[in-house]
PDB file of C-alpha atoms in Angstrom:
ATOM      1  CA  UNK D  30       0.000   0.000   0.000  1.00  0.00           C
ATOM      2  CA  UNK D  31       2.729   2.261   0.626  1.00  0.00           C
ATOM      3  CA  UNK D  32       4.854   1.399  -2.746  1.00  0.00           C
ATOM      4  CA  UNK D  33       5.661   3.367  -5.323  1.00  0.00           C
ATOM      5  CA  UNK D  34       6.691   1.282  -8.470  1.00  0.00           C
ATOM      6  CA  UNK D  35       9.185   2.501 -10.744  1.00  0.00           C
ATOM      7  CA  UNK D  36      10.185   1.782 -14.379  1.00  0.00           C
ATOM      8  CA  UNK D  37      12.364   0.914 -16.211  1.00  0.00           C
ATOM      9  CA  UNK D  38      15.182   0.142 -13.675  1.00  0.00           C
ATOM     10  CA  UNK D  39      17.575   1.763 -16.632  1.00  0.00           C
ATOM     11  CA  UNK D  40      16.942   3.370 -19.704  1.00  0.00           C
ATOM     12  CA  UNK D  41      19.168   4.247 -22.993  1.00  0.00           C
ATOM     13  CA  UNK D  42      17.782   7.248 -25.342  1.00  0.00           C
ATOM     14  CA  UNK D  43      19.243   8.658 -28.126  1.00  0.00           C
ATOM     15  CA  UNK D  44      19.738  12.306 -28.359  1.00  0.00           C
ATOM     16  CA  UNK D  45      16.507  14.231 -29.853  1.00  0.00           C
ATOM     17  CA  UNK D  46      14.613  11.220 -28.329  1.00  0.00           C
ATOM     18  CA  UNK D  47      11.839  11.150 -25.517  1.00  0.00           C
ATOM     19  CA  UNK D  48      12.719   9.460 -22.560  1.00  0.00           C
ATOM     20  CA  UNK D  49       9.616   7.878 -20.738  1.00  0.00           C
ATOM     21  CA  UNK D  50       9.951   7.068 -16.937  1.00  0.00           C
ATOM     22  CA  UNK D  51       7.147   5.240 -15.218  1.00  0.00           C
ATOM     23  CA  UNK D  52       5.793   4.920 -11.524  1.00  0.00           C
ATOM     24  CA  UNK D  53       2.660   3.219 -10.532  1.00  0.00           C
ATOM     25  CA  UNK D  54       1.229   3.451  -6.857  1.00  0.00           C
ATOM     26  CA  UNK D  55      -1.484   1.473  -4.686  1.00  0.00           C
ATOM     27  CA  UNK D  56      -2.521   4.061  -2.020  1.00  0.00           C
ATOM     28  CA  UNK D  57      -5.453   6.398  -3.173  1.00  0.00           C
ATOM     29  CA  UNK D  58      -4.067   8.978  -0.290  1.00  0.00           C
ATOM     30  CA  UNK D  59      -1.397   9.883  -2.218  1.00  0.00           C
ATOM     31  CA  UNK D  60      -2.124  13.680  -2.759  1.00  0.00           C
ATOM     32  CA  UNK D  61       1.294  14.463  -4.245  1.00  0.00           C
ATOM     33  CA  UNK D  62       3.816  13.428  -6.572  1.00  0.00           C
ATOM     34  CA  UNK D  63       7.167  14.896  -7.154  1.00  0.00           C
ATOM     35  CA  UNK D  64      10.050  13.941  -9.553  1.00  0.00           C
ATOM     36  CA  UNK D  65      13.617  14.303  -8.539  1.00  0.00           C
ATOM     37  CA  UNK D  66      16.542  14.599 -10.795  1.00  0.00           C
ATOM     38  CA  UNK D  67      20.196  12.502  -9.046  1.00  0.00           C
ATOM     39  CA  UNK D  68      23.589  13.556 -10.631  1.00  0.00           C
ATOM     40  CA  UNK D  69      26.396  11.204 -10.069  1.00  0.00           C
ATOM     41  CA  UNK D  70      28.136  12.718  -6.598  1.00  0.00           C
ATOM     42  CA  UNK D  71      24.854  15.238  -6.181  1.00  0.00           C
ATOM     43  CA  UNK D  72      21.782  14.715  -3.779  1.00  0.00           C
ATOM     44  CA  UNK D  73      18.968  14.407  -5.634  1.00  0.00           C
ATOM     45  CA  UNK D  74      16.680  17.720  -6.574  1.00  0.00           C
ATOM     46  CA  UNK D  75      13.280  18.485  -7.258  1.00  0.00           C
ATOM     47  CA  UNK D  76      12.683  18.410 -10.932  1.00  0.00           C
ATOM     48  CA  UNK D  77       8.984  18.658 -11.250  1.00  0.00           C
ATOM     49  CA  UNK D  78       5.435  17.690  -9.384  1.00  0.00           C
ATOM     50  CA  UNK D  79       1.920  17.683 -10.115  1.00  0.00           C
ATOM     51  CA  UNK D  80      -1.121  17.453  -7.563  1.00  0.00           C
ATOM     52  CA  UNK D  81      -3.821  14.218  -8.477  1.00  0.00           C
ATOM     53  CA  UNK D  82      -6.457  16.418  -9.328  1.00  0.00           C
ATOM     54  CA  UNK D  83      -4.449  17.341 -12.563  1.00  0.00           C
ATOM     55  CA  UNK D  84      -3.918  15.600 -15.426  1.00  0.00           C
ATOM     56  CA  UNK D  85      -0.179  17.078 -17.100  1.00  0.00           C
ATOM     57  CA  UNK D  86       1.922  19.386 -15.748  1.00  0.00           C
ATOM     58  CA  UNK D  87       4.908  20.560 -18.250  1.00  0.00           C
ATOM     59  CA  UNK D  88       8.001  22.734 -17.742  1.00  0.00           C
ATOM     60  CA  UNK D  89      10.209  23.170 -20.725  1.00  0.00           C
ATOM     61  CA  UNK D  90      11.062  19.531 -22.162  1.00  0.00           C
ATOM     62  CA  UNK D  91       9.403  18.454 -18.944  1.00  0.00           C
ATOM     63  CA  UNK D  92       6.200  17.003 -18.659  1.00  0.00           C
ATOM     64  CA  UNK D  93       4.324  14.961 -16.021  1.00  0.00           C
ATOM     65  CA  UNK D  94       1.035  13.073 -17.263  1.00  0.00           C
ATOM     66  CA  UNK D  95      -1.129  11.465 -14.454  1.00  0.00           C
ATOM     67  CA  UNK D  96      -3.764   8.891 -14.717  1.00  0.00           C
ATOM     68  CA  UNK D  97      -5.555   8.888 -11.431  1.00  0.00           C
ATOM     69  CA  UNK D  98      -7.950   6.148 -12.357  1.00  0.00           C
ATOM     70  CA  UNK D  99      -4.942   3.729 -13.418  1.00  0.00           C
ATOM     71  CA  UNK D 100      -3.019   5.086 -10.236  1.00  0.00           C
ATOM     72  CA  UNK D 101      -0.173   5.901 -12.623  1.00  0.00           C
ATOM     73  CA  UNK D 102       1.951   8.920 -13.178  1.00  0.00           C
ATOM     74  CA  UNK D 103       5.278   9.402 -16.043  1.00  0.00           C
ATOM     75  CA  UNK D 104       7.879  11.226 -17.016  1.00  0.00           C
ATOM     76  CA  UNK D 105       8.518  12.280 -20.165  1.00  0.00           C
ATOM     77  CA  UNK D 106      11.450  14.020 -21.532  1.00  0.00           C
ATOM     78  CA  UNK D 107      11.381  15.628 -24.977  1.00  0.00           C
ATOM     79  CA  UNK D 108      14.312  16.249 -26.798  1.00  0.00           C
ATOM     80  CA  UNK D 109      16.413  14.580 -24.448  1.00  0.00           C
ATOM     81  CA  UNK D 110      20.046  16.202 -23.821  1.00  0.00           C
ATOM     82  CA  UNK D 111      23.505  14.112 -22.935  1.00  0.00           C
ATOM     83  CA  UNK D 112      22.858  16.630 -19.769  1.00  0.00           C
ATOM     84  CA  UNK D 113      19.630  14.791 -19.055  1.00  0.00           C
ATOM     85  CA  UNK D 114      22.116  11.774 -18.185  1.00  0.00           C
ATOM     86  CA  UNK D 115      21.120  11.296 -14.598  1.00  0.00           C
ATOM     87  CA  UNK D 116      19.047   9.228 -12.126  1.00  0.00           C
ATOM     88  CA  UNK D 117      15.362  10.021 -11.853  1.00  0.00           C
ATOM     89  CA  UNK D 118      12.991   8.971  -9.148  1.00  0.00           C
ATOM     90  CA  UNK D 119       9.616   9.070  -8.725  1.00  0.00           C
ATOM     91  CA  UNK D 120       8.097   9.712  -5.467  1.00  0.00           C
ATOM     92  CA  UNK D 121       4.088  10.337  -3.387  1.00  0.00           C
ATOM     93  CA  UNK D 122       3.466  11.920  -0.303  1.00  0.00           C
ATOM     94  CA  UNK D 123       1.780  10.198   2.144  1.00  0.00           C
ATOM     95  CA  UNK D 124      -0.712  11.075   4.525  1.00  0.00           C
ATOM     96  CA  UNK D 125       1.853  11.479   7.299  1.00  0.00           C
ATOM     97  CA  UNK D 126       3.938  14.384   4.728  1.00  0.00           C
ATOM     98  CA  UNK D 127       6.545  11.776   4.211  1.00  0.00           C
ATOM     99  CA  UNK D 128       7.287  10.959   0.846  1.00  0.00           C
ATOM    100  CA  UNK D 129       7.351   7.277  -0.382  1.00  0.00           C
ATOM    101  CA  UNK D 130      10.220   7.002  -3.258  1.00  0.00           C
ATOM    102  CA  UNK D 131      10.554   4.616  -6.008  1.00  0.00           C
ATOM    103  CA  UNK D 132      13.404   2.707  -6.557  1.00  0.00           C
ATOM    104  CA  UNK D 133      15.382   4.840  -9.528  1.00  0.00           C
ATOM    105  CA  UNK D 134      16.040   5.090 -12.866  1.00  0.00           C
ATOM    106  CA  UNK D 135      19.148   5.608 -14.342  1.00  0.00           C
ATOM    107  CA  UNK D 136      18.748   7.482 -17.618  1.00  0.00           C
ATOM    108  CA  UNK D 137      21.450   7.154 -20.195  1.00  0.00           C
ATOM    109  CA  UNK D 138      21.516   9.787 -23.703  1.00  0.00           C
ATOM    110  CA  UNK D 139      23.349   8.812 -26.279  1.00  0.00           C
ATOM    111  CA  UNK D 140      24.916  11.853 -28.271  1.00  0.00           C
TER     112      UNK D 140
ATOM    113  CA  UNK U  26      24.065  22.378  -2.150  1.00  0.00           C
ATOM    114  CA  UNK U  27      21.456  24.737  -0.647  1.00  0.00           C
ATOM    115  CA  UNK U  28      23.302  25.714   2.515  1.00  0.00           C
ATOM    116  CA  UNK U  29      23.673  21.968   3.640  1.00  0.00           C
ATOM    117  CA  UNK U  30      27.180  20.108   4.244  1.00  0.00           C
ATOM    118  CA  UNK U  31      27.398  16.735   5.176  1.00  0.00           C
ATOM    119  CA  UNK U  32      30.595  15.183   6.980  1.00  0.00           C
ATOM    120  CA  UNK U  33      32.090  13.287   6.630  1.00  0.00           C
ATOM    121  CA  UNK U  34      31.612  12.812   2.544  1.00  0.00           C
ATOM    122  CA  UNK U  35      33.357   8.966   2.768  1.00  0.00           C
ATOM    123  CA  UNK U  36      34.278   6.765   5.602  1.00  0.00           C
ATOM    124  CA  UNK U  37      35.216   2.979   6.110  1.00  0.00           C
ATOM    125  CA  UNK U  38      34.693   1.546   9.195  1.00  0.00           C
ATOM    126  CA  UNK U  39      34.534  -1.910  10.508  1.00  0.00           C
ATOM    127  CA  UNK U  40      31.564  -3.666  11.715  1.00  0.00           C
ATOM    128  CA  UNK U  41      31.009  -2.861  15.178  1.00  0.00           C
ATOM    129  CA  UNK U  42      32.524   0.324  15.661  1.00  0.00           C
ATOM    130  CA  UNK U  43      30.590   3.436  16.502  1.00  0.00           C
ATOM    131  CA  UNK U  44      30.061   5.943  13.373  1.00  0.00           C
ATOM    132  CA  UNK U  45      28.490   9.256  13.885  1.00  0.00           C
ATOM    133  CA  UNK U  46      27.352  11.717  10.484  1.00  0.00           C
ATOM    134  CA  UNK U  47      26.952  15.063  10.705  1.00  0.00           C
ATOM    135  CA  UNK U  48      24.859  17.223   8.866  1.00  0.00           C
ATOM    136  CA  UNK U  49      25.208  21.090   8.850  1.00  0.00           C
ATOM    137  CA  UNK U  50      22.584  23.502   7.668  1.00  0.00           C
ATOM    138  CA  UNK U  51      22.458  27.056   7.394  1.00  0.00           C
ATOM    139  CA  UNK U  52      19.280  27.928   6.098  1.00  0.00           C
ATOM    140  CA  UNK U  53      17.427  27.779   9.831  1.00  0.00           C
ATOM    141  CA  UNK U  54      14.414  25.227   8.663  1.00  0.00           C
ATOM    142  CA  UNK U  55      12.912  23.592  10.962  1.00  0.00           C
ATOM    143  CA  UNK U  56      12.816  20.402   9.627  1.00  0.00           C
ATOM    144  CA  UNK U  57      16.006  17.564   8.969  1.00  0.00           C
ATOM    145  CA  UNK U  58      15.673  14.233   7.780  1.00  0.00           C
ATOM    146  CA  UNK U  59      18.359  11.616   7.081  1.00  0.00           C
ATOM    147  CA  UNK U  60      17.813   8.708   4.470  1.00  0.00           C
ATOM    148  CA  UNK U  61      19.610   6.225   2.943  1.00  0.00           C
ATOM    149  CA  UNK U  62      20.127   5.434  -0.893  1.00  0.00           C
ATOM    150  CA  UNK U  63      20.856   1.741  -1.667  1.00  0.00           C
ATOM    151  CA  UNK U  64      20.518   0.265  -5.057  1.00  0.00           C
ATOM    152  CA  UNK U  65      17.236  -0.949  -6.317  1.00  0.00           C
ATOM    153  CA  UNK U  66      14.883   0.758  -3.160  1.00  0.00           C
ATOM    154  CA  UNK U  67      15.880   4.421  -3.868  1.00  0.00           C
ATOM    155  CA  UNK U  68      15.765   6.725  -0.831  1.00  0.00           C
ATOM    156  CA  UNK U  69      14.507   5.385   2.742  1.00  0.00           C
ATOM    157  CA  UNK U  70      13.465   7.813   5.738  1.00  0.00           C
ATOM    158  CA  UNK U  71      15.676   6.638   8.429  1.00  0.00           C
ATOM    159  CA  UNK U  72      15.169   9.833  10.997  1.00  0.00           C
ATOM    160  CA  UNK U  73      14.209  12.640  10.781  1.00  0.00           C
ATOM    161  CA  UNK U  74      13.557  16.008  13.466  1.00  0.00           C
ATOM    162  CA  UNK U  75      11.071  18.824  13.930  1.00  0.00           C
ATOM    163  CA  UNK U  76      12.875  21.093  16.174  1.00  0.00           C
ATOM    164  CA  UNK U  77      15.595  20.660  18.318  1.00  0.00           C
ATOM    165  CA  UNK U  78      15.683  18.115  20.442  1.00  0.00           C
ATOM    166  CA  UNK U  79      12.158  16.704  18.646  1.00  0.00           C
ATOM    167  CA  UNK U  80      12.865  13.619  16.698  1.00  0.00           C
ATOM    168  CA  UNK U  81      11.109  10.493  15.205  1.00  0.00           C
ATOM    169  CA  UNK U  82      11.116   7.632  13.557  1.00  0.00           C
ATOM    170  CA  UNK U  83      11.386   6.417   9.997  1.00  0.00           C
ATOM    171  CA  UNK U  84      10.515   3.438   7.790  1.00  0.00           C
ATOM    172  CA  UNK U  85      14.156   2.284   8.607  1.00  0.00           C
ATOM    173  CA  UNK U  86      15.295   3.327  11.932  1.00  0.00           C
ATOM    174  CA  UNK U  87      16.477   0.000  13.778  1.00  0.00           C
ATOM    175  CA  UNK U  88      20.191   0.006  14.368  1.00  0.00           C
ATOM    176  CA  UNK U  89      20.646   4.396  14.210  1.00  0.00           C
ATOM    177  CA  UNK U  90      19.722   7.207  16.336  1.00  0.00           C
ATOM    178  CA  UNK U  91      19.829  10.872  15.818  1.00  0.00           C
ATOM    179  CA  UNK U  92      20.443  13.790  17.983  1.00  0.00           C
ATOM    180  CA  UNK U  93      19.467  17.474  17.261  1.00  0.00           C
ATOM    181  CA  UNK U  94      20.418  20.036  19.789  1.00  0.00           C
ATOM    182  CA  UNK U  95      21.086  23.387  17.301  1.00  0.00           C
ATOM    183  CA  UNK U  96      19.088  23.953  14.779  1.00  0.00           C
ATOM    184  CA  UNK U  97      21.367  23.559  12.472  1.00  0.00           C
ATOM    185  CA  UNK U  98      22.801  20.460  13.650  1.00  0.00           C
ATOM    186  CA  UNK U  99      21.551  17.075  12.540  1.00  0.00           C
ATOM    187  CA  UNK U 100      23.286  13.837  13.964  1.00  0.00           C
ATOM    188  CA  UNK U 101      23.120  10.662  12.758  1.00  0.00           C
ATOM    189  CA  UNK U 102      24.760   7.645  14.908  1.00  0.00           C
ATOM    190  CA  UNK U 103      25.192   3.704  14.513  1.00  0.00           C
ATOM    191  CA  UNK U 104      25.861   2.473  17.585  1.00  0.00           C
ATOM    192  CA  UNK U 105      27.694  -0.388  16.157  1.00  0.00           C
ATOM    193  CA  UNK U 106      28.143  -0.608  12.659  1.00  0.00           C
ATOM    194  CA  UNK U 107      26.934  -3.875  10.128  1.00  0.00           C
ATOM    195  CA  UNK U 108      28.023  -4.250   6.909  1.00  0.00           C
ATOM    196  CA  UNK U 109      24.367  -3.951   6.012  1.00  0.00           C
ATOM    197  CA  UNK U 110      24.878  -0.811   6.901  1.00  0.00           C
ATOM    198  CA  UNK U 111      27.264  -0.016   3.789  1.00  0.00           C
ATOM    199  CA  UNK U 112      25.084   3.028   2.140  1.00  0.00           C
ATOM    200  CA  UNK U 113      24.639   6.437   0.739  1.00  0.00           C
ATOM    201  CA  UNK U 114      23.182   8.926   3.304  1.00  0.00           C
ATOM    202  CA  UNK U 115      21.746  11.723   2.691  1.00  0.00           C
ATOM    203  CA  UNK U 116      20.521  14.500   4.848  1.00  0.00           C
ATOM    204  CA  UNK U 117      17.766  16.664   3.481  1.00  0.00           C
ATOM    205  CA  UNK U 118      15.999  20.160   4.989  1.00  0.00           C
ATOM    206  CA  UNK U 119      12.498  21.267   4.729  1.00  0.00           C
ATOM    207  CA  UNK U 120      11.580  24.668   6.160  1.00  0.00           C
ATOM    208  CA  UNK U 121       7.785  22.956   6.850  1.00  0.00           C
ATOM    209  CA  UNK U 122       6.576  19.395   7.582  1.00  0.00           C
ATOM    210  CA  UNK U 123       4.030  18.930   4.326  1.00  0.00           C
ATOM    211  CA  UNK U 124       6.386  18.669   1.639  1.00  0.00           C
ATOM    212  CA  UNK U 125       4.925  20.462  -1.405  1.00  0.00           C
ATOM    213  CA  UNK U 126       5.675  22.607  -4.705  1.00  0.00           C
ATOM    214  CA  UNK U 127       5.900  25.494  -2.141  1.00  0.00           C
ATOM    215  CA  UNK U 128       7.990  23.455   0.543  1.00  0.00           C
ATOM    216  CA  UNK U 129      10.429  21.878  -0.784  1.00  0.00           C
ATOM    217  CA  UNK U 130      12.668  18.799   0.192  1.00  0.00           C
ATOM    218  CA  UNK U 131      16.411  20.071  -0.542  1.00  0.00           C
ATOM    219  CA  UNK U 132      19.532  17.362  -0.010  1.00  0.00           C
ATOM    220  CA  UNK U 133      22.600  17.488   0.671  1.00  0.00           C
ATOM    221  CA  UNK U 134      25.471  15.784  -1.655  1.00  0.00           C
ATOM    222  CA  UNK U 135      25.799  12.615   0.495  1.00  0.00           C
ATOM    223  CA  UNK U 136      27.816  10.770   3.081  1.00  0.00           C
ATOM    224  CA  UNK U 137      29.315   7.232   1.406  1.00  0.00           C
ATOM    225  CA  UNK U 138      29.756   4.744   4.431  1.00  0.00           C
ATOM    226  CA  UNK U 139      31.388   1.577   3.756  1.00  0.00           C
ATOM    227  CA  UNK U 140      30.995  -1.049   7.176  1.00  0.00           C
ATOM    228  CA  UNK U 141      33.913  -3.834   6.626  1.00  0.00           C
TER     229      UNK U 141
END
């Protein structure tokens, strides 16, 4: 119940391409649901988030679509830079405030 | 980082000996947290403190304990180190409790602890 599923585990895009990161979640309290951007050495950093009463949220080649009915929310990356090279993780914010975090993604673009 | 140093960045240790993390902030929020980054379960809330001297409990807090008595000071102790232990932690501020677009979780750049 307090999960948060994330996939793929590792992903390989091509510059120009879209990169697609997926998270899927059981608990309907959810209310919020950040992304977080990891640099190799870095702590991770707040990248984008959306609120379950909207459907896409998008900031520059950013974009978060939501599917509340499916319990399912993705990251999509247009255009994707060698600077988008990073690990991504998903993460929903419980009803205590804490945030539940999925397990990674480590996002690979090919120049 | 945001105003937050952690110390010390890497350490090994051997298993059973006392390790204490420090993390330094100098942005006054109220609230700390320390996790831990292992491969394949992405970040886990081992402590974290409301105030100094106010602490409590995370999904992962068996075998640490914390200590907060400045506001800027977050603590993080194992008692007696296991090699299951071996991690990246992370401290991380919040000025509120509700993490949100308008209260944001901000990290520090990591302590690596290896337990031999």
């Amino acid at each position: 119940q307090q999960q948060v599923k994330q996939s793929p585990q590792s992903l390989i895009v091509q510059k120009g391409g879209i990169s697609i990161i997926n998270c899927a979640y059981e608990n309907t309290a959810f209310d919020y649901f950040p992304w977080y951007q990891q640099f190799p050495g870095k702590g991770p950093a707040l990248l984008i988030a959306i609120r379950p009463d909207v459907s896409e949220k998008k900031e520059g080649r950013f974009t978060i679509s939501f599917n509340k009915s499916a319990k399912q929310f993705s990251l999509h990356i247009m255009d994707s830079q060698p600077g988008d090279s990073a690990t991504y993780f998903c993460a929903a914010r419980s009803s205590n405030y804490q945030l539940i975090w999925g397990a990674g993604t480590k996002l690979i673009i090919k120049p | 980082d945001a105003g937050i140093t952690q110390s010390p960045r890497h350490k090994v240790t051997e298993t059973g000996t006392p390790v204490t993390l420090r993390c330094h902030q100098t942005e006054n929020h109220r609230y700390m947290y320390w996790y831990r980054q292992d491969p394949g379960h992405g970040l886990r809330l081992i402590h974290y403190s409301y105030g100094v001297k106010d602490t409590d409990k995370g999904e992962v807090s068996d075998g640490y304990s914390v200590s907060r008595s400045k506001t800027e000071d977050f603590l993080l102790t194992l008692e007696s180190a296991t090699s299951s232990q071996t991690s990246v932690y992370f401290c991380a501020i919040s000025a509120q409790g509700q993490i949100s677009g308008a209260n944001v979780l901000t990290f520090g750049a990591g302590s690596r602890l290896t337990v031999l």
